[in-house]
Amino acid sequence: MSEQSSWSINDACQLYRINNWGHDYFEVTQDGHVGVYLNSPKGKKLCSLYEMVEGLDSRGINMPVLLRFPDLIQGQIKELNENFRKAIKEYEYNGVYRGVYPIKVNQQEQVVEQVVNYGVKYHHGLEAGSKAELLIALAYIKDPESYIVCNGYKDAEFIDLALWGCKLGLPVFLVAERPGEIETIIRRSRALNISPNIGIRAKLSSTVEGKWAESAGDHSIFGLTSSQMVEALDTLKNENMLQHLKLLHYHLGSQIPKIRSVRKAVDEATRYYISLVQEGAPMGILDIGGGLGVDYDGSKAANDNSRNYSLMEYCADVIEVVKKNLDDAQIDHPNIITESGRAISAYSSVLLFNILDTNSLTEKGMPSELPDGMSQHLEYLFGVHKDLNENNLQESYHDAIYYRDEIRNLFQVGKISLRERALGDEIFWATLKIINQHLGGLERIPDELQNIEKNLSEIYYANFSVFQSLPDAWAIDQLFPVMPIHRLEEKPSSHAILADITCDCDGKVSNFIDDYRVKPYLPLHNLDKKPYIVGVFLVGAYQETLGDLHNLFGDTNVVGVTLANDGEIEYKEELAGDSVEDVLSYVEYDIKFLKESFRQLAESGVRQKLITGPERRHILEVFDSGLRGYTYFEEN
Ligand SMILES: *Cc1c(COP(=O)(O)O)cnc(C)c1O
């Protein structure tokens, strides 16, 4: 059997680990496409992403596009709430769970609307970290049992808004992040004559591992130390306001990799909670912040891109620890808030782009013989290649590098022609390719040969901007699952890294998920057939608004996808991506001026007889349509 005929869709599932990170939402269809499960009145249905791309293409909506699946936000809200309910029942816990979604994780209107509308059946509220976010929360939350938690730096205006929210019957909590905030809250609530709901953010000594670890511990920027908490208590007592202290909050940081850290922090926080009750505060709510992890690489391991616990384990551990400590202290169980953001929204967005072109260092292959009259060094390098066998891999590697460098040096001083140098590079890469093929058969790969695989990867030019659409992949090396969304019945033939279309050498994705390691390449298919579409998954948290306009690539097209009542795909809430005109105006260009200035250039071209009048008209039309166009590569 040939390799190709022994390849099955199952192999693709294993290669891209989709069943590990896909979380019952993503799976490969029988046609070899990536599918997403969407809900219809008739039940769940696996829908091909590639067919969505075709559907959008026929409607004139181009790549790159961000697909949003509101069903997946619903799925996550449901799962979070039901797991907490289960744990509460199991441990006979007396409080309730009330989640709040932190708006900063994905502030897009469609997302917040979805969270609020669907969340109402669980009284799932919102967390606001700024005035703007509080305004959103006040406008969207209608349910008097859904909490609004205000974190972040608060001025008097912010506090006033929160107080007016309380007066209107919403449970808005003002969490003091700094010692001085308590006084402002007291002052403003007196001025407006509104009773505040006060919370305190504790600076725990428990810290966590991972990329987002700085939110807790002595040097975190937010939260009150134990002595500041004592001061706050004294202030509240002196001002006769202690009866308004109802909530203790902490936030360890995002994407907590280990369940042990979750337990330790809850354990420490309950000590503070108990002490506040013992000091006479009514309390009633323990808000354990965000940090519930997402298993981006599907490894279920305690690393930056995963978590070593299940959602049920998380909920059970929190409830168990709180219950035990409060029972021991004979204090009523508080309601539990989590500010889980990433876990709610990460699954719901998928970034799709087309591959424009590829570039391979090895594509020329090996000449069968050297042309006459080549430099001696090329003969040597050619010899290294000819004599290469599995017993002299390391030696051949050293020799190949030595002669390649010699050839480059000779080119540098003018002793070797451009054609000789090019031939030298081709022989060099062909040699490395063969060394790499032999490595697969070795028991242990020598350290210095381990990077060969990476260096041999082909570059796939992808129609998107890392800076705009995957800022965390650029800024903090976060890994996301990446895979082609079709042709999965076909064995991929290349090892690729992705280069975006910004002209920045950081504009690439060269680390990919794997089991327990980071893979330096992504297996992809050849580009014989276009379009070839690649998806980046789990990008619904933090990626959309952190992105920037590097090289003036703007927002991508965004489309929400659900199933209509008849079970057919429905494209909802299409948001056209930025036009060139849009991004130019973001950086303060005056579009009228640009047009006028270019018109003058064209007009002077006519006067100088460089172009004709009709050509002028055509050129101005091209300029105009360029301004109205998409900022990304448009293939037609
Ligand atoms: C960012 C943030 C969150 C969200 O954390 P996730 O890890 O996304 O769940 C929650 N609370 C606070 C205070 C935050 O700053």
XYZ file of C-alpha atoms and ligand atoms in Angstrom:
651
model
C 0.000 0.000 0.000
C 1.262 3.466 -0.742
C 1.541 5.954 2.084
C -1.263 8.025 0.652
C -3.772 5.209 0.458
C -3.046 4.181 4.038
C -3.819 7.719 5.244
C -7.228 8.194 6.779
C -9.190 10.999 8.336
C -8.365 9.417 11.654
C -4.689 10.071 11.066
C -5.485 13.722 10.447
C -7.406 13.869 13.729
C -4.388 12.532 15.557
C -1.910 14.709 13.733
C -3.772 17.926 14.502
C -5.061 16.668 17.880
C -8.520 18.036 17.142
C -10.256 15.531 19.401
C -7.968 16.627 22.243
C -8.562 20.389 22.072
C -11.884 20.404 20.200
C -13.911 19.889 23.384
C -16.919 18.246 21.687
C -17.335 21.410 19.619
C -14.943 20.693 16.743
C -14.552 17.449 14.858
C -13.570 16.274 11.387
C -16.484 15.560 9.038
C -16.732 12.551 6.726
C -15.686 14.820 3.875
C -12.395 15.621 5.585
C -13.419 19.114 6.654
C -13.218 20.625 10.104
C -16.745 20.782 11.422
C -18.334 22.625 14.320
C -21.358 21.372 16.239
C -24.184 23.892 16.102
C -27.590 23.634 17.729
C -30.878 23.478 15.886
C -34.326 22.615 17.146
C -33.672 19.124 15.781
C -30.509 18.707 17.831
C -26.777 19.147 17.314
C -25.446 19.166 13.779
C -21.830 18.968 12.600
C -21.336 21.786 10.089
C -18.354 22.099 7.752
C -16.303 25.269 8.128
C -15.118 24.913 4.548
C -18.696 24.992 3.299
C -19.198 28.164 5.330
C -16.183 29.679 3.587
C -17.689 28.758 0.204
C -21.009 30.204 1.253
C -19.395 33.447 2.320
C -17.235 33.602 -0.801
C -20.312 33.336 -2.992
C -21.753 36.295 -1.107
C -18.601 38.318 -1.703
C -17.205 38.053 1.825
C -13.491 37.453 1.509
C -10.716 35.918 3.559
C -9.468 36.498 6.168
C -12.640 36.141 8.165
C -13.393 35.613 11.819
C -16.308 33.268 12.426
C -18.175 33.612 15.699
C -20.316 30.813 17.027
C -22.685 32.088 19.729
C -23.716 28.474 20.409
C -20.259 27.829 21.835
C -20.515 30.738 24.261
C -23.833 29.305 25.384
C -22.273 25.870 25.708
C -19.539 27.200 27.951
C -21.868 29.263 30.159
C -24.083 26.259 30.582
C -21.217 23.942 31.400
C -19.682 26.315 33.946
C -22.960 26.923 35.736
C -24.117 23.327 35.688
C -20.816 22.024 37.005
C -20.956 24.473 39.885
C -24.566 23.470 40.552
C -23.538 19.850 40.601
C -20.680 20.486 43.010
C -22.917 22.595 45.260
C -25.463 19.792 45.394
C -22.872 17.105 45.948
C -21.222 18.894 48.859
C -24.527 20.148 50.302
C -23.187 23.654 50.043
C -25.568 26.365 51.186
C -24.600 29.248 48.888
C -25.208 29.640 45.169
C -22.878 30.155 42.238
C -23.109 33.393 40.262
C -20.642 33.833 37.412
C -19.713 37.237 36.019
C -18.199 37.544 32.562
C -15.251 39.997 32.480
C -16.021 42.272 29.550
C -12.340 42.899 28.788
C -11.878 39.311 27.606
C -13.950 40.003 24.517
C -15.840 43.298 24.532
C -17.473 42.850 21.138
C -21.158 43.658 21.294
C -22.205 40.293 19.842
C -20.293 38.480 22.562
C -21.534 40.525 25.523
C -25.103 40.406 24.228
C -24.890 36.639 23.892
C -23.479 36.228 27.412
C -26.172 38.399 28.951
C -29.119 36.991 26.997
C -28.234 33.377 27.445
C -26.716 33.857 30.906
C -29.898 35.226 32.420
C -31.248 31.775 33.190
C -28.221 31.255 35.451
C -28.127 34.901 36.599
C -24.731 35.160 34.951
C -23.603 38.779 35.249
C -20.765 41.004 34.061
C -17.450 42.216 35.431
C -16.388 45.743 34.543
C -12.801 46.918 34.835
C -13.293 50.446 33.541
C -15.928 53.159 33.204
C -16.627 52.175 29.622
C -17.206 48.587 30.619
C -19.471 49.612 33.491
C -21.586 51.633 31.055
C -21.976 48.500 28.949
C -22.915 46.432 32.013
C -25.505 48.970 33.189
C -27.086 49.058 29.751
C -27.209 45.289 29.219
C -27.999 43.734 32.606
C -31.730 43.774 33.300
C -31.905 40.883 35.732
C -31.835 42.055 39.371
C -30.143 38.799 40.387
C -27.199 39.017 37.998
C -24.213 40.605 39.656
C -22.174 43.458 38.242
C -18.690 43.507 39.761
C -16.587 46.652 39.343
C -12.838 46.143 39.475
C -10.040 48.381 38.282
C -9.035 51.941 39.015
C -12.087 53.952 39.974
C -12.605 57.702 39.942
C -15.616 59.465 41.460
C -17.537 59.315 38.172
C -17.054 55.525 37.954
C -18.191 55.136 41.563
C -21.219 57.380 41.030
C -22.341 55.310 38.055
C -22.075 52.131 40.110
C -24.048 53.724 42.940
C -26.802 54.849 40.601
C -26.915 51.279 39.338
C -27.542 50.100 42.925
C -30.255 52.672 43.344
C -31.919 51.325 40.200
C -32.066 47.884 41.766
C -29.032 46.169 40.227
C -26.584 44.322 42.468
C -23.513 46.369 41.565
C -20.410 45.761 43.687
C -17.577 48.219 44.066
C -14.408 46.294 44.755
C -11.690 48.379 46.399
C -8.443 47.563 44.650
C -6.370 50.201 46.452
C -6.523 51.535 50.007
C -7.678 55.012 48.902
C -10.739 53.746 47.071
C -12.602 52.938 50.281
C -12.628 56.615 51.205
C -13.877 57.715 47.791
C -16.654 55.118 47.920
C -17.733 56.344 51.358
C -17.573 59.988 50.285
C -19.569 59.485 47.082
C -22.219 57.258 48.662
C -22.769 59.943 51.318
C -22.971 62.639 48.682
C -25.547 60.700 46.631
C -27.205 59.183 49.671
C -27.035 55.677 48.190
C -25.936 52.593 50.127
C -22.959 50.997 48.406
C -22.157 47.305 48.010
C -18.504 47.232 48.966
C -15.973 44.556 48.154
C -12.278 44.293 48.939
C -9.646 42.785 46.711
C -7.100 40.784 48.659
C -3.497 40.512 47.621
C -2.905 36.821 48.300
C 0.498 35.382 48.941
C -0.461 32.356 46.848
C 0.947 32.725 43.362
C 0.594 30.674 40.233
C 2.802 29.435 37.435
C 2.241 30.351 33.842
C 2.530 33.333 31.545
C -0.077 35.395 33.383
C 1.296 34.916 36.878
C 1.780 38.510 38.004
C -1.786 39.165 39.153
C -1.249 37.834 42.659
C 1.555 37.832 45.208
C 3.278 40.669 47.040
C 4.181 42.604 43.903
C 0.914 42.397 42.062
C -0.346 45.874 41.271
C -3.849 45.399 42.618
C -5.263 44.343 45.922
C -4.929 45.185 49.590
C -2.237 43.662 51.764
C -3.310 42.320 55.139
C -2.327 45.508 56.942
C -4.139 47.644 54.367
C -7.169 45.432 54.860
C -7.041 46.162 58.589
C -6.866 49.883 57.793
C -9.838 49.558 55.459
C -11.790 47.773 58.178
C -10.962 50.506 60.660
C -12.016 53.191 58.217
C -15.321 51.424 57.546
C -15.923 50.951 61.254
C -15.079 54.554 62.105
C -17.351 55.822 59.361
C -20.097 53.460 60.431
C -20.095 51.771 57.023
C -18.977 48.235 57.890
C -22.480 46.906 57.225
C -21.894 47.565 53.512
C -18.835 45.320 53.226
C -20.193 42.250 51.472
C -17.624 40.774 49.149
C -14.070 39.499 49.173
C -12.329 39.279 45.826
C -9.020 38.023 44.510
C -7.672 37.258 41.072
C -4.660 34.983 40.683
C -4.019 35.584 37.013
C -5.309 34.092 33.814
C -4.959 30.508 32.557
C -4.000 28.822 35.847
C -2.202 25.608 34.823
C -2.407 23.671 38.108
C -5.377 22.741 40.248
C -3.115 22.836 43.300
C -2.749 26.618 42.869
C -6.528 27.005 42.655
C -6.993 25.099 45.905
C -4.232 26.928 47.736
C -5.611 30.319 46.807
C -9.205 29.476 47.775
C -7.902 28.124 51.039
C -5.989 31.334 51.766
C -8.876 33.547 50.665
C -11.343 31.836 52.975
C -9.061 32.817 55.897
C -9.491 36.445 54.914
C -13.213 35.941 54.403
C -13.629 34.369 57.834
C -11.611 37.171 59.449
C -13.781 39.837 57.822
C -16.916 38.134 59.154
C -15.313 37.884 62.573
C -14.585 41.619 62.386
C -18.310 42.197 62.018
C -18.786 42.645 58.279
C -21.933 41.016 56.880
C -20.093 39.632 53.798
C -21.992 36.910 51.897
C -19.967 36.700 48.691
C -16.588 35.230 47.840
C -15.375 36.214 44.364
C -12.470 34.013 43.303
C -11.678 35.923 40.109
C -10.764 34.480 36.726
C -8.071 32.068 35.750
C -10.072 28.995 34.806
C -7.834 27.583 32.083
C -8.472 26.543 28.503
C -6.765 23.439 27.132
C -5.279 25.014 24.010
C -2.981 22.123 23.180
C -5.266 19.363 24.364
C -2.585 17.818 26.575
C -4.446 18.121 29.917
C -1.038 18.976 31.357
C 0.182 21.623 33.784
C 1.829 23.821 31.147
C 1.184 27.344 29.889
C -1.092 26.181 27.094
C -3.150 23.723 29.035
C -4.542 22.895 32.475
C -4.194 19.738 34.515
C -7.776 19.745 35.762
C -11.289 19.303 34.444
C -14.021 21.864 34.929
C -15.791 19.534 37.357
C -12.608 19.182 39.387
C -12.234 22.972 39.502
C -15.795 23.494 40.715
C -15.644 20.632 43.202
C -12.351 21.778 44.699
C -13.545 25.354 45.159
C -16.801 24.309 46.797
C -15.154 21.654 48.946
C -12.449 23.953 50.333
C -14.817 26.841 51.051
C -17.330 24.566 52.711
C -14.790 22.853 54.901
C -13.130 26.050 56.113
C -16.397 27.852 56.768
C -17.951 24.881 58.523
C -14.884 24.685 60.744
C -15.311 28.372 61.584
C -19.090 27.942 61.907
C -19.815 30.670 59.405
C -22.520 30.600 56.708
C -21.410 29.571 53.245
C -20.990 32.560 50.934
C -22.265 32.770 47.382
C -19.406 32.060 45.013
C -18.540 34.284 42.076
C -16.017 33.381 39.424
C -14.917 35.913 36.841
C -14.168 33.284 34.222
C -13.595 34.977 30.897
C -11.227 32.962 28.774
C -13.124 29.769 29.511
C -16.399 31.363 28.371
C -15.328 32.962 25.121
C -12.171 31.251 23.797
C -13.938 28.505 21.833
C -16.435 30.754 20.149
C -14.205 32.409 17.509
C -12.231 30.846 14.677
C -9.902 32.821 12.444
C -9.779 31.603 8.838
C -7.351 32.685 6.146
C -6.167 31.495 2.763
C -2.608 30.561 1.878
C -1.311 32.802 -0.888
C 1.974 31.186 -1.784
C 4.800 29.056 -0.427
C 8.541 29.434 -0.363
C 10.856 26.520 0.119
C 14.602 26.554 0.585
C 14.806 23.042 -0.771
C 12.466 23.272 -3.715
C 15.185 23.436 -6.389
C 16.522 20.061 -5.348
C 19.914 18.666 -6.137
C 21.718 18.974 -9.465
C 22.719 15.523 -10.725
C 26.182 16.770 -11.574
C 28.157 19.964 -11.246
C 28.597 22.130 -14.331
C 32.199 22.505 -15.502
C 34.430 25.228 -14.164
C 32.892 25.577 -10.738
C 34.970 26.634 -7.754
C 36.828 23.955 -5.837
C 34.619 24.533 -2.791
C 31.507 23.555 -4.698
C 33.211 20.305 -5.662
C 33.920 19.651 -1.984
C 30.345 20.387 -0.977
C 29.056 18.216 -3.780
C 31.312 15.461 -2.461
C 29.849 15.769 1.029
C 26.421 15.263 -0.450
C 27.471 12.238 -2.518
C 29.192 10.490 0.378
C 26.421 11.087 2.876
C 25.073 7.961 4.571
C 23.396 7.056 7.831
C 26.726 6.440 9.558
C 28.243 9.857 8.937
C 25.298 12.192 9.485
C 26.891 14.419 12.062
C 30.208 14.631 10.225
C 28.462 15.415 6.947
C 26.451 18.092 8.703
C 29.612 19.780 9.970
C 31.290 19.563 6.565
C 28.237 20.910 4.753
C 28.088 23.914 7.049
C 31.820 24.498 6.708
C 31.771 24.549 2.898
C 28.579 26.543 2.707
C 30.159 29.214 4.905
C 33.374 29.156 2.853
C 31.368 29.646 -0.334
C 29.495 32.572 1.217
C 32.759 34.144 2.366
C 34.285 33.812 -1.084
C 31.182 35.426 -2.586
C 31.597 38.229 -0.094
C 35.111 39.004 -1.352
C 34.174 38.640 -5.002
C 35.923 35.325 -5.680
C 32.752 33.417 -6.486
C 29.871 34.292 -8.805
C 26.232 34.688 -7.853
C 25.403 31.507 -9.792
C 28.048 29.526 -7.907
C 26.780 30.781 -4.590
C 23.207 29.901 -5.489
C 24.235 26.407 -6.504
C 26.144 26.060 -3.226
C 23.014 26.948 -1.241
C 20.938 24.457 -3.201
C 23.382 21.630 -2.550
C 23.552 22.612 1.108
C 19.781 22.483 1.621
C 19.430 19.264 -0.338
C 22.080 17.753 1.922
C 20.264 18.860 5.075
C 17.044 17.461 3.746
C 18.606 14.030 3.366
C 20.232 14.219 6.803
C 16.810 15.038 8.205
C 15.245 12.032 6.489
C 17.814 9.788 8.188
C 17.131 11.324 11.621
C 13.757 9.609 11.812
C 15.559 6.267 12.079
C 17.812 7.303 14.953
C 17.169 6.376 18.539
C 18.570 9.613 19.826
C 18.951 12.727 17.727
C 22.162 14.653 18.505
C 21.369 18.094 19.938
C 22.864 20.061 17.112
C 20.799 18.176 14.538
C 17.520 18.837 16.285
C 16.987 22.192 14.654
C 17.340 20.891 11.125
C 13.691 19.982 10.957
C 12.765 23.529 11.854
C 15.175 25.096 9.376
C 13.846 22.967 6.565
C 10.269 24.112 7.053
C 8.647 25.751 4.108
C 7.217 29.203 4.486
C 3.485 29.406 3.801
C 2.337 32.968 3.191
C -0.945 33.427 4.976
C -3.442 36.182 4.297
C -3.734 37.737 7.747
C -1.805 39.821 10.268
C -0.507 38.225 13.457
C -0.485 41.669 15.078
C -4.118 42.303 14.295
C -5.610 38.846 14.779
C -3.304 36.831 17.080
C -1.582 39.428 19.258
C -0.784 36.938 22.026
C 0.966 34.614 19.579
C 3.296 37.503 18.846
C 3.585 39.155 22.260
C 3.736 36.234 24.683
C 4.234 33.205 22.413
C 0.839 31.815 23.204
C -0.025 28.669 21.264
C -3.323 28.155 19.504
C -4.479 25.056 17.665
C -3.902 25.638 13.933
C -4.916 23.281 11.119
C -6.209 23.202 7.559
C -10.008 23.078 7.500
C -10.260 20.800 4.463
C -8.333 18.128 2.488
C -7.972 16.146 5.696
C -8.548 12.916 3.823
C -5.257 13.694 2.105
C -1.881 13.258 3.787
C -0.135 16.606 4.244
C 3.196 16.673 2.451
C 4.980 19.742 3.829
C 6.363 21.013 7.078
C 5.382 24.648 7.209
C 5.662 27.777 9.243
C 3.173 30.558 8.613
C 4.286 34.021 7.576
C 1.660 36.742 7.603
C 1.468 39.546 5.054
C 2.845 42.328 7.236
C 6.400 43.047 6.239
C 7.676 42.446 9.746
C 9.937 39.510 10.536
C 7.907 38.961 13.729
C 4.806 38.484 11.621
C 4.838 34.729 11.707
C 3.573 31.689 13.556
C 6.358 29.154 13.978
C 5.360 27.286 17.123
C 2.515 24.834 17.113
C 0.807 22.596 19.614
C 1.899 19.020 20.132
C 1.606 16.494 22.905
C 3.929 17.643 25.719
C 6.151 19.726 23.450
C 6.056 22.646 21.088
C 6.272 21.626 17.458
C 8.418 23.932 15.299
C 6.351 23.327 12.171
C 2.812 22.634 11.035
C 2.128 19.799 8.594
C 0.270 21.277 5.611
C -0.768 20.166 2.126
C 0.824 21.341 -1.072
C -0.695 24.355 -2.725
C -1.682 22.595 -5.965
C -5.290 23.520 -5.400
C -6.525 26.919 -4.321
C -8.091 28.081 -2.141
C -6.275 26.359 0.685
C -7.789 27.500 3.961
C -6.170 27.288 7.379
C -7.987 27.910 10.657
C -6.699 29.171 13.973
C -8.973 27.987 16.757
C -9.868 29.097 20.283
C -9.173 32.756 19.517
C -12.325 34.139 21.162
C -10.531 35.399 24.285
C -8.294 38.475 24.339
C -7.262 38.411 20.656
C -9.828 40.687 19.059
C -9.264 43.999 20.758
C -5.631 43.701 21.783
C -4.673 43.533 18.121
C -3.211 46.553 16.392
C -2.932 48.204 13.016
C 0.639 47.185 12.238
C 1.288 47.886 8.549
C -2.273 49.217 8.495
C -3.965 45.843 8.266
C -7.326 46.451 9.880
C -10.091 44.418 11.430
C -11.007 41.303 9.480
C -14.494 40.553 8.283
C -16.534 38.999 11.069
C -19.563 36.779 10.639
C -21.718 35.155 13.301
C -22.943 31.699 12.340
C -25.885 29.781 13.773
C -28.419 27.268 12.519
C -31.836 28.540 11.554
C -34.964 26.722 12.677
C -34.946 24.641 9.500
C -31.453 23.384 10.396
C -29.728 25.396 7.651
C -26.700 27.616 8.187
C -27.596 31.215 8.899
C -25.037 33.981 8.547
C -25.856 36.612 11.116
C -24.429 39.909 12.126
C -21.963 40.344 9.310
C -19.440 43.017 10.157
C -17.381 44.141 7.210
C -13.701 44.433 8.080
C -11.944 47.780 7.924
C -11.481 49.339 4.523
C -8.215 51.043 3.630
C -10.071 54.337 4.048
C -11.064 53.319 7.596
C -7.557 52.492 8.770
C -6.089 55.594 7.130
C -8.519 57.752 9.003
C -7.616 55.956 12.289
C -4.109 57.320 11.827
C -5.483 60.771 11.006
C -5.164 60.893 7.227
C -7.682 63.114 5.515
C -9.198 61.008 2.743
C -10.353 64.082 0.781
C -6.836 65.445 0.853
C -5.372 62.136 -0.342
C -7.782 62.071 -3.267
C -7.217 65.675 -4.183
C -3.471 65.364 -3.963
C -3.473 62.295 -6.186
C -5.864 64.004 -8.613
C -3.391 66.833 -8.982
C -0.590 64.380 -9.735
C -2.730 62.662 -12.383
C -3.765 66.000 -13.868
C -0.178 67.134 -14.182
C 0.509 63.770 -15.840
C -2.036 64.646 -18.518
C -0.526 68.102 -19.009
C 2.923 66.618 -19.402
C 1.488 63.989 -21.784
C 2.596 61.086 -19.545
C -0.968 59.760 -19.593
C -4.118 60.444 -21.608
C -7.364 61.910 -20.292
C -9.158 58.524 -20.268
C -6.147 57.020 -18.501
C -6.456 59.708 -15.865
C -10.051 58.735 -15.298
C -9.133 55.085 -14.980
C -6.237 55.753 -12.598
C -8.423 57.866 -10.322
C -11.017 55.097 -10.249
C -8.350 52.590 -9.252
C -7.167 54.925 -6.463
C -10.736 55.324 -5.256
C -11.533 51.658 -5.228
C -8.228 51.025 -3.438
C -9.436 53.303 -0.654
C -12.717 51.473 -0.400
C -11.123 48.013 -0.543
C -10.235 45.465 2.130
C -6.807 45.912 3.723
C -5.923 42.248 3.107
C -4.815 40.488 -0.063
C -7.697 40.169 -2.470
C -7.384 37.207 -4.829
C -9.595 37.184 -7.871
C -8.658 39.571 33.302
C -9.392 39.346 34.524
C -10.287 38.263 34.625
C -10.465 37.227 33.537
O -9.601 36.153 33.691
P -9.748 34.830 32.805
O -8.473 34.138 33.035
O -9.937 35.254 31.398
O -10.882 34.041 33.301
C -11.026 38.144 35.785
N -10.879 39.025 36.791
C -10.015 40.061 36.737
C -9.911 40.988 37.876
C -9.242 40.244 35.613
O -8.379 41.250 35.565
